[in-house]
Coordinates of C-alpha atoms and ligand atoms in Angstrom, one line a residue:
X1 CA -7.2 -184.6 -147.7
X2 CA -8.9 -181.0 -146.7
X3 CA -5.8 -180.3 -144.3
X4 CA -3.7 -181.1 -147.7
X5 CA -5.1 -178.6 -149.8
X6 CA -4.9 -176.0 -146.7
X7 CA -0.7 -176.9 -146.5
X8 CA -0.6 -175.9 -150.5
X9 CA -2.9 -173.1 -150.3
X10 CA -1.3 -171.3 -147.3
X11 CA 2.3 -172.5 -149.5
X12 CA 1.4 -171.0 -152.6
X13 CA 0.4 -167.7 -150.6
X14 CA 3.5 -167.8 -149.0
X15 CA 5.5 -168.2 -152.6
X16 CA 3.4 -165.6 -154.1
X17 CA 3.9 -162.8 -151.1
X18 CA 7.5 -163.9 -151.0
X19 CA 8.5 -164.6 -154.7
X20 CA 9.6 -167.9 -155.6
X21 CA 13.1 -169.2 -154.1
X22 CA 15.5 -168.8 -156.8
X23 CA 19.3 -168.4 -158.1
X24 CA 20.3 -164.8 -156.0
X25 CA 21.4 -162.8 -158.9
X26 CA 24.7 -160.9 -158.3
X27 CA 24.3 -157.0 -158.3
X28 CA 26.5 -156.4 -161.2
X29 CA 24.6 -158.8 -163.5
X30 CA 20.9 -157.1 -162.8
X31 CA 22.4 -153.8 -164.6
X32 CA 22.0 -153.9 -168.3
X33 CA 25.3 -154.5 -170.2
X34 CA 26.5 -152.2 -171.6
X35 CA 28.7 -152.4 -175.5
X36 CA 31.8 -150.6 -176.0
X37 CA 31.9 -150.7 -179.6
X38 CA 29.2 -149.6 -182.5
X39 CA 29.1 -150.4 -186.1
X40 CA 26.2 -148.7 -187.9
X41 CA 26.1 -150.0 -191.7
X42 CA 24.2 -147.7 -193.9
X43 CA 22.8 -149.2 -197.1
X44 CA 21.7 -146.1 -199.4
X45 CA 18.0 -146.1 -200.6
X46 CA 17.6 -149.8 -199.2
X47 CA 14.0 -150.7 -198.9
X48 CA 12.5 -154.5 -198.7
X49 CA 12.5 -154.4 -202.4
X50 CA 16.6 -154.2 -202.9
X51 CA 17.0 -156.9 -200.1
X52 CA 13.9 -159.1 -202.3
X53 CA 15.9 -158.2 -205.3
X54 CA 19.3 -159.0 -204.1
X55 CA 18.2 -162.2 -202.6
X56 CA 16.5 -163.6 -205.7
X57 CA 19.7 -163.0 -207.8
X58 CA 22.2 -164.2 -205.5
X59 CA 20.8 -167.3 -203.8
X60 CA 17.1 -167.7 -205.5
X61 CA 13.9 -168.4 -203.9
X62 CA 14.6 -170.4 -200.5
X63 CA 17.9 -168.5 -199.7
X64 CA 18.6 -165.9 -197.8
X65 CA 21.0 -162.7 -197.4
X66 CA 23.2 -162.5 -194.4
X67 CA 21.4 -159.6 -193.2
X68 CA 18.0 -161.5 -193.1
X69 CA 19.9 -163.7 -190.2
X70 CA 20.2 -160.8 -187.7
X71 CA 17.6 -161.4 -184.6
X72 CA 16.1 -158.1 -184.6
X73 CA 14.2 -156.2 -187.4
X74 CA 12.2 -153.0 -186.9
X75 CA 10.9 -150.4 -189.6
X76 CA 11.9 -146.8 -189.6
X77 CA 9.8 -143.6 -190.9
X78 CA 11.5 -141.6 -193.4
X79 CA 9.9 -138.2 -193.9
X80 CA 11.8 -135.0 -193.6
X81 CA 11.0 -131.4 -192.1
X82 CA 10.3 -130.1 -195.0
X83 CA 9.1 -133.2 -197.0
X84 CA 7.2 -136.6 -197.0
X85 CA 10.3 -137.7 -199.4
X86 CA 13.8 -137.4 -197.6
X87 CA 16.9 -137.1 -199.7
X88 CA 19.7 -138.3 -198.1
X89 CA 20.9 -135.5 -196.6
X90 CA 17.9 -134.5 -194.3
X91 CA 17.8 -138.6 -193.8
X92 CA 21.2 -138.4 -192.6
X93 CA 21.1 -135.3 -190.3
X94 CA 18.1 -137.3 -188.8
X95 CA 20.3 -141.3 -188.3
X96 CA 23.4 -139.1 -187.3
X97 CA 22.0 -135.7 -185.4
X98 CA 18.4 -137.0 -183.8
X99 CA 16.8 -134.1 -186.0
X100 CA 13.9 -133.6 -188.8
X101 CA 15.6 -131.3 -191.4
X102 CA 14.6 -129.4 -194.6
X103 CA 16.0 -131.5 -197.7
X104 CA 19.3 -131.3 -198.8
X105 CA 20.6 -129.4 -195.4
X106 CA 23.5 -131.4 -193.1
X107 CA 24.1 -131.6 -189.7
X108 CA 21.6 -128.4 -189.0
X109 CA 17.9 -127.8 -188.4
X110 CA 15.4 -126.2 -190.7
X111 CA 16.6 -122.6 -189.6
X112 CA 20.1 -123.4 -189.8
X113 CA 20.8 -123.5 -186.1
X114 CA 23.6 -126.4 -185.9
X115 CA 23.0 -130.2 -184.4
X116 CA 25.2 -132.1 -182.5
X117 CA 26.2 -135.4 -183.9
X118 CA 26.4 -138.7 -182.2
X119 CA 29.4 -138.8 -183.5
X120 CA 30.9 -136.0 -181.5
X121 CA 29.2 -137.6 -178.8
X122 CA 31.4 -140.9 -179.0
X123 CA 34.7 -138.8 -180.2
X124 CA 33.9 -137.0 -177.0
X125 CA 33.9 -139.8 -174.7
X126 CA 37.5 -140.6 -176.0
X127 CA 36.3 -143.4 -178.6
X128 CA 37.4 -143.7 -182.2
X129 CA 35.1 -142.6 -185.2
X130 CA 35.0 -142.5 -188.8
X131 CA 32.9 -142.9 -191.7
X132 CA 33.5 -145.0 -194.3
X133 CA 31.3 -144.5 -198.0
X134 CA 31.7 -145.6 -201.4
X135 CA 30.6 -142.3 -202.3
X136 CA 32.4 -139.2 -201.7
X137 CA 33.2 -139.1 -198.0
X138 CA 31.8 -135.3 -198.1
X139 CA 28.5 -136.2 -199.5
X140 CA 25.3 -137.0 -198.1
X141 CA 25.5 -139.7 -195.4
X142 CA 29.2 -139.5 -194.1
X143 CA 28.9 -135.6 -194.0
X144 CA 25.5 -135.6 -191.5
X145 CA 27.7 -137.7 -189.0
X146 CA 31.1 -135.0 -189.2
X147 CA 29.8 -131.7 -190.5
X148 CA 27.2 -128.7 -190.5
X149 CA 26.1 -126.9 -193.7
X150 CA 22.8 -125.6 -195.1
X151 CA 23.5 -126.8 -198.6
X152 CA 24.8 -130.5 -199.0
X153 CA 26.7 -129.2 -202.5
X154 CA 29.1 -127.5 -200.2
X155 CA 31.5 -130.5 -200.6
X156 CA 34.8 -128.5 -200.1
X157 CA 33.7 -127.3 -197.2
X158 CA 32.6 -130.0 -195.8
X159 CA 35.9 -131.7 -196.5
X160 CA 37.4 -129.0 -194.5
X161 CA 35.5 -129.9 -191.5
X162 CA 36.6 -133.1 -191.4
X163 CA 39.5 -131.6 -191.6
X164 CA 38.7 -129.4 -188.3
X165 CA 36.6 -132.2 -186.3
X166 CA 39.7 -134.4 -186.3
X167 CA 38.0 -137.8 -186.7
X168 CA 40.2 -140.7 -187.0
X169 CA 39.1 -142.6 -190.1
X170 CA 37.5 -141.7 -193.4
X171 CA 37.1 -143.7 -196.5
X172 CA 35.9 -143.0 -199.3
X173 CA 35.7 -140.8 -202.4
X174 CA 35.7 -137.1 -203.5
X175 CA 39.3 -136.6 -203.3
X176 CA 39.1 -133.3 -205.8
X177 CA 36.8 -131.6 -202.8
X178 CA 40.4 -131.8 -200.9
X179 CA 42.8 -130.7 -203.7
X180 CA 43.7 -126.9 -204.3
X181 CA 41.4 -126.1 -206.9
X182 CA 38.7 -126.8 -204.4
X183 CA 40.1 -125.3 -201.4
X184 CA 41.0 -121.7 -202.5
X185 CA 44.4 -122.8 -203.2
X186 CA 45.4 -125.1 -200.4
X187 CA 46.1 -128.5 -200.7
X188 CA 44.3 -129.8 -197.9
X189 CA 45.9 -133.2 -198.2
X190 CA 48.8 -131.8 -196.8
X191 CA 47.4 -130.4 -194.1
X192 CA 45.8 -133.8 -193.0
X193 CA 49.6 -135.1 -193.6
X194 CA 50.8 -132.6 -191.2
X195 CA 48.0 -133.9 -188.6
X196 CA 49.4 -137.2 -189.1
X197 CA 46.7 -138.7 -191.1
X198 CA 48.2 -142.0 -193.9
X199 CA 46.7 -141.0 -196.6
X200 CA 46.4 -144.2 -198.9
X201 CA 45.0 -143.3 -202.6
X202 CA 44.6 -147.4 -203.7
X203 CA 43.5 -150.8 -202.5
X204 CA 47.1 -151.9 -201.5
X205 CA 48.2 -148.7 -200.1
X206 CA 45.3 -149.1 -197.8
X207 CA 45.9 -152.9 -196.4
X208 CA 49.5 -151.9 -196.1
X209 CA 48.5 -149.5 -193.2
X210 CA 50.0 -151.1 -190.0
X211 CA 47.0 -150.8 -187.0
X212 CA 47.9 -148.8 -184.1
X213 CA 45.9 -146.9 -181.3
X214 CA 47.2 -143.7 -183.2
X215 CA 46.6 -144.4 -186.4
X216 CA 44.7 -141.8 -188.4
X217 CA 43.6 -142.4 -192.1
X218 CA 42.2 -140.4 -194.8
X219 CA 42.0 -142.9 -198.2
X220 CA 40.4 -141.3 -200.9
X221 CA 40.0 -143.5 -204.0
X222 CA 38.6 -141.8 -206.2
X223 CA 38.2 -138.1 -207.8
X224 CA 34.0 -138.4 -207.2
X225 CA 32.5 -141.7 -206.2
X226 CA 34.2 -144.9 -206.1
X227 CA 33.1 -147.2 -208.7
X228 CA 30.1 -149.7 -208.8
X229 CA 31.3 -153.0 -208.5
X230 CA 30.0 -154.2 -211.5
X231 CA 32.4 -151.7 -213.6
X232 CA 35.4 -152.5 -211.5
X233 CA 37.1 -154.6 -213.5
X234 CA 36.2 -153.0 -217.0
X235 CA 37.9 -150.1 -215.6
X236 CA 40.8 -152.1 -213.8
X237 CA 40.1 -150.3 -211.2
X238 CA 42.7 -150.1 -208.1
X239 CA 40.0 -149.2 -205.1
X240 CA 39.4 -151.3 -201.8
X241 CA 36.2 -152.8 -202.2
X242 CA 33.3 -151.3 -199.3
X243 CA 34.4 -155.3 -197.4
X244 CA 37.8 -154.3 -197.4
X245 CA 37.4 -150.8 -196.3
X246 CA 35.6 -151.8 -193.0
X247 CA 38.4 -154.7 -192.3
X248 CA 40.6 -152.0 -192.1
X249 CA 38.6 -148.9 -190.5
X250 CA 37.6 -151.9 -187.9
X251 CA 41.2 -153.2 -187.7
X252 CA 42.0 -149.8 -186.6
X253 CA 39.5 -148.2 -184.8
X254 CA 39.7 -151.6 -182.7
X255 CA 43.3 -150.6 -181.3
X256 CA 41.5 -148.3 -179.0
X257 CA 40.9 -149.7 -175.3
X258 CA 37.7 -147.3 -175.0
X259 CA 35.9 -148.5 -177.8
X260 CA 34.5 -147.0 -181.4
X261 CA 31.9 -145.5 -183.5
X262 CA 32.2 -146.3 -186.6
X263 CA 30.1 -145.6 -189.7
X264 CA 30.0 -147.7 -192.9
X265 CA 28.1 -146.8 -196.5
X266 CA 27.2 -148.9 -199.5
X267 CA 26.3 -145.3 -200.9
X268 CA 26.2 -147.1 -204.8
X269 CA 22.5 -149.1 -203.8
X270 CA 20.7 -145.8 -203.8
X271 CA 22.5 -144.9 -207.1
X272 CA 21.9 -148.3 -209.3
X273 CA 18.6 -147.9 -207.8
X274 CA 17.9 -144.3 -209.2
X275 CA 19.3 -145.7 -212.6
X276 CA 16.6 -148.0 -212.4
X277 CA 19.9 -150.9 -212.6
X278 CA 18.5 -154.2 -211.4
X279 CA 21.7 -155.6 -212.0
X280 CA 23.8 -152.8 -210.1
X281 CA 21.4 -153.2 -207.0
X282 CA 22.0 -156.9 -206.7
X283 CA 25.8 -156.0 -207.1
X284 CA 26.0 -153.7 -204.7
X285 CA 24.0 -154.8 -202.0
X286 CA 25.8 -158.1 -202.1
X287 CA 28.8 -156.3 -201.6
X288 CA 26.7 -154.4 -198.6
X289 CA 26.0 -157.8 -197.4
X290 CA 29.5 -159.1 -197.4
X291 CA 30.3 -156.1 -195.0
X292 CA 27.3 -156.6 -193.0
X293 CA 28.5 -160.7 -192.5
X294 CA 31.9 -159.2 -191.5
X295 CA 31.3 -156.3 -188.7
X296 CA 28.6 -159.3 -187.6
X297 CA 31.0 -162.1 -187.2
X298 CA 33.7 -159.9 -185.7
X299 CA 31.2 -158.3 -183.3
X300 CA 30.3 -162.6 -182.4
X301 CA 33.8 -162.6 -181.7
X302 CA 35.0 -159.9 -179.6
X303 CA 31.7 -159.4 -178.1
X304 CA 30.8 -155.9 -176.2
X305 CA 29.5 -154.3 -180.1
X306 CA 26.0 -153.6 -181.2
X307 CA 25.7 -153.3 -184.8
X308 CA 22.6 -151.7 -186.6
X309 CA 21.9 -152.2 -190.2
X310 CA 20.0 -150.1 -191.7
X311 CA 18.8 -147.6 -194.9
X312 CA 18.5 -144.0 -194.7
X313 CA 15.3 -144.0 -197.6
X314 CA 13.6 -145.9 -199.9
X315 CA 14.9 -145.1 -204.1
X316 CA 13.0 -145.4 -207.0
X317 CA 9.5 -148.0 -205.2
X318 CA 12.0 -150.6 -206.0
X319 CA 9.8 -154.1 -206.7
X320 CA 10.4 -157.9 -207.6
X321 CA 8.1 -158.2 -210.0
X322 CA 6.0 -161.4 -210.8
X323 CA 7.6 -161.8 -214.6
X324 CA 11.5 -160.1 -213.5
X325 CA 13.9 -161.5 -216.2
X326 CA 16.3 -162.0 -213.6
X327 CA 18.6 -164.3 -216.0
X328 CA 18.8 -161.3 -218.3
X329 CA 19.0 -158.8 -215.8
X330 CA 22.2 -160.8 -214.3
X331 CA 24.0 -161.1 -218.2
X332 CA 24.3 -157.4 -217.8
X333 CA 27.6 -156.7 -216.4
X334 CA 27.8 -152.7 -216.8
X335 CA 26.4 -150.0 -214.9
X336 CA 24.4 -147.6 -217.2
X337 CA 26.1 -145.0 -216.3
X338 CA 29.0 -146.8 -218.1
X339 CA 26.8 -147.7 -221.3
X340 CA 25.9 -143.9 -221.5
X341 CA 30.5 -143.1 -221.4
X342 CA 29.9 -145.4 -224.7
X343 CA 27.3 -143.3 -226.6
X344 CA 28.2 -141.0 -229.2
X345 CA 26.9 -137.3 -230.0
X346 CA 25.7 -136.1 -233.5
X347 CA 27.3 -132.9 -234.0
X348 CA 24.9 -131.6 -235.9
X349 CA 21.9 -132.7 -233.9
X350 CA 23.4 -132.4 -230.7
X351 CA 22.1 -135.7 -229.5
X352 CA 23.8 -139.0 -229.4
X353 CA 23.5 -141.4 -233.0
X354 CA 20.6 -143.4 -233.7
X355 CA 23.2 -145.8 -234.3
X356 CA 25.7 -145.6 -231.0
X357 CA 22.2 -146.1 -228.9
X358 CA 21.2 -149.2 -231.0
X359 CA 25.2 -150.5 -230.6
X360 CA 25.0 -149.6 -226.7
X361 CA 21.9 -151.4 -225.6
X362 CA 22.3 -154.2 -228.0
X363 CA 26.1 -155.0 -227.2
X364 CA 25.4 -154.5 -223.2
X365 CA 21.7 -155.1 -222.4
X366 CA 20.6 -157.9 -225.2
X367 CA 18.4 -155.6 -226.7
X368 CA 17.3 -154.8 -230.0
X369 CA 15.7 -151.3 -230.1
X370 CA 13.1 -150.2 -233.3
X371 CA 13.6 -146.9 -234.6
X372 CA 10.3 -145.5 -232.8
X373 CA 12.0 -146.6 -229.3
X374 CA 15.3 -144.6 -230.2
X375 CA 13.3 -141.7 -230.6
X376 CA 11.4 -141.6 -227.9
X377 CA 15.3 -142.1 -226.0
X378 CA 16.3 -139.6 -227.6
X379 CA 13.7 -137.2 -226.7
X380 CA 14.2 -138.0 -223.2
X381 CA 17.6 -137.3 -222.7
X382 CA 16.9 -134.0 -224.4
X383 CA 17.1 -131.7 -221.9
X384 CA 13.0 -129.6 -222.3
X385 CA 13.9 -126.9 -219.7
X386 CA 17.0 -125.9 -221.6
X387 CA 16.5 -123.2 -224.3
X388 CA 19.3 -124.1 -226.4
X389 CA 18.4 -127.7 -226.4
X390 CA 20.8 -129.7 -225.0
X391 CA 21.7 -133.1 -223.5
X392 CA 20.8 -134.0 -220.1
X393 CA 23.6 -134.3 -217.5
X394 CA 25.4 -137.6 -218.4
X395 CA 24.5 -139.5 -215.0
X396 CA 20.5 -139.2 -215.9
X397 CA 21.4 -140.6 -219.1
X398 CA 22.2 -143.5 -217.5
X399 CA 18.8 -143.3 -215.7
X400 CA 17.1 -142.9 -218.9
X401 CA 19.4 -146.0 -220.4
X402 CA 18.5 -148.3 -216.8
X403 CA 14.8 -147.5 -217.0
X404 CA 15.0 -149.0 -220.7
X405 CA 16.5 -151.9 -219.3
X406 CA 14.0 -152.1 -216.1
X407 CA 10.8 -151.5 -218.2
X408 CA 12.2 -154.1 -221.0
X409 CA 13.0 -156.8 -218.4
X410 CA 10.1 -156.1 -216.2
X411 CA 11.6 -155.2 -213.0
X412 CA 9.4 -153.7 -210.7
X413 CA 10.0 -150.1 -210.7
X414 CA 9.2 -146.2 -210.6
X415 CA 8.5 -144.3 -213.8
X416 CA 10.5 -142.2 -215.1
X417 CA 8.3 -139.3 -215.7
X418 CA 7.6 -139.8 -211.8
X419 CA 11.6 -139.8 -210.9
X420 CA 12.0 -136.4 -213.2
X421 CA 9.1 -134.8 -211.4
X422 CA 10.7 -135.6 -207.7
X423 CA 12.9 -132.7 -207.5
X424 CA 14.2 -132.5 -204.9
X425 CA 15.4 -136.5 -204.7
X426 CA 15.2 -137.6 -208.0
X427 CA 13.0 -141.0 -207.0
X428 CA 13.2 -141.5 -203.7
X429 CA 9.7 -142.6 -202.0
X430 CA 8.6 -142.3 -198.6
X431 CA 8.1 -146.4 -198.3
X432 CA 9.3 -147.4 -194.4
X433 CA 13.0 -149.0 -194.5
X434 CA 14.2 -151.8 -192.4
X435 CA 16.6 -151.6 -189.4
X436 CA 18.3 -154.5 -188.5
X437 CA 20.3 -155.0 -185.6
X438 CA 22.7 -157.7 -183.7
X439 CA 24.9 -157.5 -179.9
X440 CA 24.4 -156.0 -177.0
X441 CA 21.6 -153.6 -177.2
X442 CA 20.4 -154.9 -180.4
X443 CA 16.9 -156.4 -178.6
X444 CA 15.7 -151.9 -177.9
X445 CA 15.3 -152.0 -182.5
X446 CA 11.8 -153.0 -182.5
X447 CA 8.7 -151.9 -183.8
X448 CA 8.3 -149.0 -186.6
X449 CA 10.6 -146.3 -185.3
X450 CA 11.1 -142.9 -186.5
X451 CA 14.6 -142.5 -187.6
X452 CA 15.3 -139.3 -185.3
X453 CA 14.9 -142.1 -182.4
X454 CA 17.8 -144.5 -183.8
X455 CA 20.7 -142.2 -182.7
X456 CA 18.7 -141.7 -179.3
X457 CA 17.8 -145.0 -178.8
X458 CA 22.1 -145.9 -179.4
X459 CA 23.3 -143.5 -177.0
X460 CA 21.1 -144.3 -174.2
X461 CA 22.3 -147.9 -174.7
X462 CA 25.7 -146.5 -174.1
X463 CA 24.4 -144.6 -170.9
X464 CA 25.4 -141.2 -172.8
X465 CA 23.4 -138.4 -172.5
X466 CA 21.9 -136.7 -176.3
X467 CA 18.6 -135.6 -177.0
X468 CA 16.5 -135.6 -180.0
X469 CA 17.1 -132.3 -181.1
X470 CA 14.9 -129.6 -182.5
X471 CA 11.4 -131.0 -182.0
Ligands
ZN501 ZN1 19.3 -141.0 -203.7

């Protein structure tokens, strides 16, 4: 029996020194794959909160949003160069140009010195990019990935960079920041029509679009930023939904052999969330969702994509609360922003009618307001900081109208004394956001991140060389 143990003792040492026998594993397989494709999808202001929110309204306690089935999750920190709150533009110039920024700057550093994007990176490599937003394609997000300017209002001229960058697809918004009135005179449409950009201007016009390897779109849908989905039908409305805008950027970006980068914003989370609109979040992240679910299954079946989902900040603290009326929350089938198109002003007080707030709120959120609570609306849309006493800009009316709503219905949420205090993002926090990822690569999202790493962390997955800029 001794002489037994000996034979496995002096086996085992011999297994140990000389690794086990096993399968010989071809060269070509012990290099990391490499994807060919990317498909970054960019929910606006999502924290835990909107998915918790979302998820409750669509599918109740026990479901679950497609999102929640990808197989890697990390967190990412937020904060920009020159804040511990990001708005989206520093947040952008960090996901698309591996850079802290001051707030409200694009595509540049805190002293102005331009970034390169990653997607100039991937355009360079002979891939096909675009962006594709329900906002303006020249605000925030989309403009970190295709253009450099200090100030984030410039929208006109970041429209004309797009313009000069050439990038194949953009979807979107903001078409006035391309019209004449905008561009000293030109019609910058018509210069992208001379480039041989399609530029489709409605839902239909944009499916029609035969896919090629050449083609090159421009859709604007909308003067400013494309509807929420909630007032869609209201308005009988004529846009692509965000789901059929990335069928068709992925449709074409697809007909190139060497691969794409491409890009895709539900802008509208971040703005239901600063209206404090429990109902507009649910909306439009579901509508996120769906797009998420179809870059996913697409990526499942042509293989060699890595697709990250993620947020660019937190909005507005964003909370499902213990006693959230979801039922009546769900009943409400307008964006505030729409119930504050329907109030009227006094002419002689300069504020809208006791009476127009009463019929707005009762005949579109179920609720009855007292005298005293019309008052205190009042005051708040009463703009403090303006010597002749006027209105506030009509979009934080609908803030003012949605935090009603939120405080009524008891959805977890910021105040709104907090929100008009945040200058320079209007209620974002600095709450760590989820990033979400599925496909080749998608095992490196991990652990809490720092959003400059993301863009890093994508190219080297690629093999490309980029570097996390400015630090
Ligand atoms: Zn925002």
């Amino acid at each position: 029996m001794k002489r037994i143990f000996k034979i496995i003792f002096v086996l085992s040492l011999f297994f140990i020194l000389t690794g086990c026998p096993g399968p010989e594993v071809p060269p070509q397989e012990q290099e990391e794959a490499k994807p060919k494709n990317v498909i970054v999808l960019i929910a606006d202001g999502m924290g835990t909160g909107h998915m918790e929110v979302a998820r409750l309204f669509e599918y109740g306690r026990e479901g679950k949003l497609f999102m929640e089935t990808l197989p890697y999750v990390a967190l990412a920190r937020t904060y920009s160069a020159s804040h511990n709150v990001t708005d989206s533009g520093a947040a952008g110039t960090a996901l698309a140009n591996a850079a802290k920024t001051n707030n409200g700057m694009i595509g540049v550093g805190p002293d102005g010195e331009e970034l390169v994007s990653i997607l100039d990176i991937f355009k360079e490599q002979g891939k096909t990019v675009g962006v594709v937003s329900t906002n303006t394609v020249t605000d925030a997000t989309p403009a970190a990935y295709v253009a450099k300017t200090e100030h984030r209002g410039n929208q006109a001229e970041i429209a004309r960079q797009i313009y000069e960058g050439e990038y194949h697809i953009a979807l979107g918004g903001g078409e006035r920041f391309f019209l004449p009135e905008e561009q000293d005179g030109e019609d910058l449409l018509v210069a992208f029509e001379e480039k041989g950009y399609q530029i489709p201007k409605t839902r239909d016009e944009l499916m029609n679009i035969e896919a090629t390897a050449d083609t090159r779109i421009l859709g604007l849908f909308h003067h400013s930023f494309m509807n929420y989905t909630g007032d869609r039908e209201i308005l009988e409305s004529k846009e692509p939904s965000l789901l059929e805008m990335s069928e068709k950027a992925i449709e074409v970006a697809s007909q190139n052999e060497e691969g794409f980068f491409l890009m895709l914003e539900g802008a509208r989370v971040d703005h239901a969330a600063h209206a404090a609109d429990f109902g507009g979040i649910w909306r439009e992240m579901i509508e996120f969702d769906k797009a998420v679910e179809y870059a996913v299954n697409w990526a499942e079946e042509n293989g060699d994509t890595l697709v990250i989902v993620k947020s660019d900040h937190e909005t507005m603290g964003i909370a499902a609360s213990e006693v959230m009326d979801v039922e009546s929350f769900k009943e409400i089938g307008v964006s505030p922003e729409y119930m504050a198109q329907q109030l009227e002003i006094d002419e002689e007080t300069n504020n809208y009618t006791a009476e127009s707030i009463r019929r707005v709120f009762s005949e579109y959120a179920n609720i009855d307001l007292d005298d005293e609570e019309i008052e205190e609306f009042q005051d708040n849309v009463w703009d403090g900081n303006d010597p002749e006493g006027r209105l506030v800009f009509e979009h934080i009316v609908g803030w003012e109208i949605g935090s009603v709503i939120a405080y009524y219905y008891d959805g977890g949420v910021m105040h709104r004394r907090t929100r008009a205090r945040s200058d320079s993002t209007g209620g974002h926090t600095a709450n760590t956001v989820p990033v979400l990822a599925y496909g080749v690569g998608a095992e490196n999202f991990d652990g809490v991140l720092d959003n400059i790493e993301i863009p890093k962390m994508i190219t080297d997955i690629f093999g490309f060389e980029y570097e996390v800029q400015g630090n």
